[in-house]
Amino acid sequence: MWKEVLKIDMDEARRLGRKYAKEDMEMDDRRKAKERKDFLTKRQTKKYEAVKEKIESKKDKIIEKEPDAYKAMQRMLELMEETIGTDDFTQYYTALRNIARGYDIFFRGSP
């Protein structure tokens, strides 16, 4: 709304900023990248801890049904922990979800 009132074209403003205030724009880009990484790390850490807790709460049931699945889940948890803050985290999380099917660990809306 305020952009329309002031007649500001943000693409043009960015283009001019990159042309005339290159250092300021680069500094802002670095700040935004750091904020994004911090946000991602916080979110992934929360997700990792929730999943780990849920698996531990169902440990006996999983081991009774299929001990190898529990070992695989533990390995995926290790890999997730190592990759918190990176894009690889999502791949390990997806792999863990696939391994954990049938153990009532993931529900709609849960981590």
XYZ file of C-alpha atoms in Angstrom:
111
model
C 0.000 0.000 0.000
C 2.641 2.559 1.009
C 4.611 1.738 -2.142
C 1.631 2.747 -4.246
C 1.025 5.927 -2.262
C 4.659 6.981 -2.570
C 4.901 5.646 -6.156
C 7.994 3.570 -5.332
C 9.092 0.871 -7.726
C 11.125 -1.486 -5.514
C 12.890 -3.107 -8.480
C 14.049 0.318 -9.645
C 15.060 1.248 -6.086
C 17.160 -1.925 -5.804
C 18.741 -1.319 -9.205
C 19.697 2.220 -8.255
C 20.894 1.051 -4.857
C 23.185 -1.522 -6.458
C 24.484 1.129 -8.830
C 25.064 3.990 -6.385
C 25.357 2.309 -2.968
C 26.964 -0.994 -3.806
C 28.644 -1.489 -0.421
C 25.444 -0.764 1.498
C 23.462 -3.167 -0.673
C 26.077 -5.910 -0.244
C 26.060 -5.377 3.511
C 22.266 -5.646 3.519
C 22.449 -8.839 1.442
C 24.874 -10.370 3.958
C 22.618 -9.349 6.846
C 19.580 -10.927 5.171
C 21.518 -14.119 4.419
C 22.615 -14.377 8.063
C 19.056 -13.806 9.302
C 17.796 -16.483 6.914
C 20.433 -18.972 8.096
C 19.669 -18.217 11.759
C 15.945 -18.710 11.139
C 16.561 -21.957 9.262
C 18.871 -23.272 11.979
C 16.374 -22.476 14.724
C 13.492 -24.094 12.851
C 15.481 -27.204 11.941
C 16.799 -27.595 15.483
C 13.253 -27.491 16.835
C 12.110 -30.044 14.256
C 15.086 -32.319 15.005
C 14.467 -32.260 18.757
C 10.745 -32.990 18.347
C 11.376 -35.949 16.047
C 14.116 -37.335 18.268
C 11.847 -37.143 21.304
C 8.991 -38.831 19.445
C 11.225 -41.690 18.248
C 12.607 -42.200 21.740
C 9.073 -42.359 23.149
C 8.244 -45.183 20.700
C 11.644 -46.890 20.909
C 10.401 -50.160 22.445
C 7.574 -50.524 19.931
C 9.909 -49.882 16.988
C 12.629 -52.258 18.218
C 10.043 -54.975 18.899
C 8.590 -54.650 15.414
C 11.816 -54.093 13.443
C 15.197 -53.454 15.136
C 16.897 -52.504 11.864
C 14.372 -49.717 11.306
C 15.300 -48.246 14.694
C 19.004 -48.345 13.770
C 18.240 -46.621 10.458
C 16.208 -43.962 12.243
C 19.058 -43.323 14.660
C 21.470 -42.913 11.741
C 19.118 -40.455 10.031
C 18.868 -38.511 13.302
C 22.672 -38.319 13.460
C 22.848 -37.058 9.889
C 20.088 -34.537 10.570
C 21.955 -33.218 13.594
C 25.160 -32.839 11.550
C 23.381 -30.914 8.801
C 21.220 -28.511 10.813
C 21.298 -25.161 9.048
C 21.858 -26.642 5.585
C 19.634 -27.803 2.739
C 20.782 -31.415 3.288
C 18.800 -31.487 6.537
C 15.549 -31.720 4.572
C 16.762 -34.750 2.618
C 17.589 -36.650 5.808
C 14.319 -35.583 7.392
C 12.416 -36.929 4.381
C 14.376 -40.185 4.513
C 13.546 -40.516 8.210
C 9.869 -39.956 7.503
C 9.951 -42.745 4.912
C 11.670 -45.158 7.287
C 9.278 -44.273 10.115
C 6.082 -45.071 8.243
C 3.929 -47.421 10.223
C 5.202 -46.370 13.656
C 2.816 -43.469 14.361
C 5.688 -40.995 14.670
C 4.581 -38.421 12.125
C 1.077 -37.031 12.031
C -0.439 -34.279 9.964
C 0.730 -30.962 11.350
C 3.492 -32.440 13.488
C 7.242 -31.899 12.938
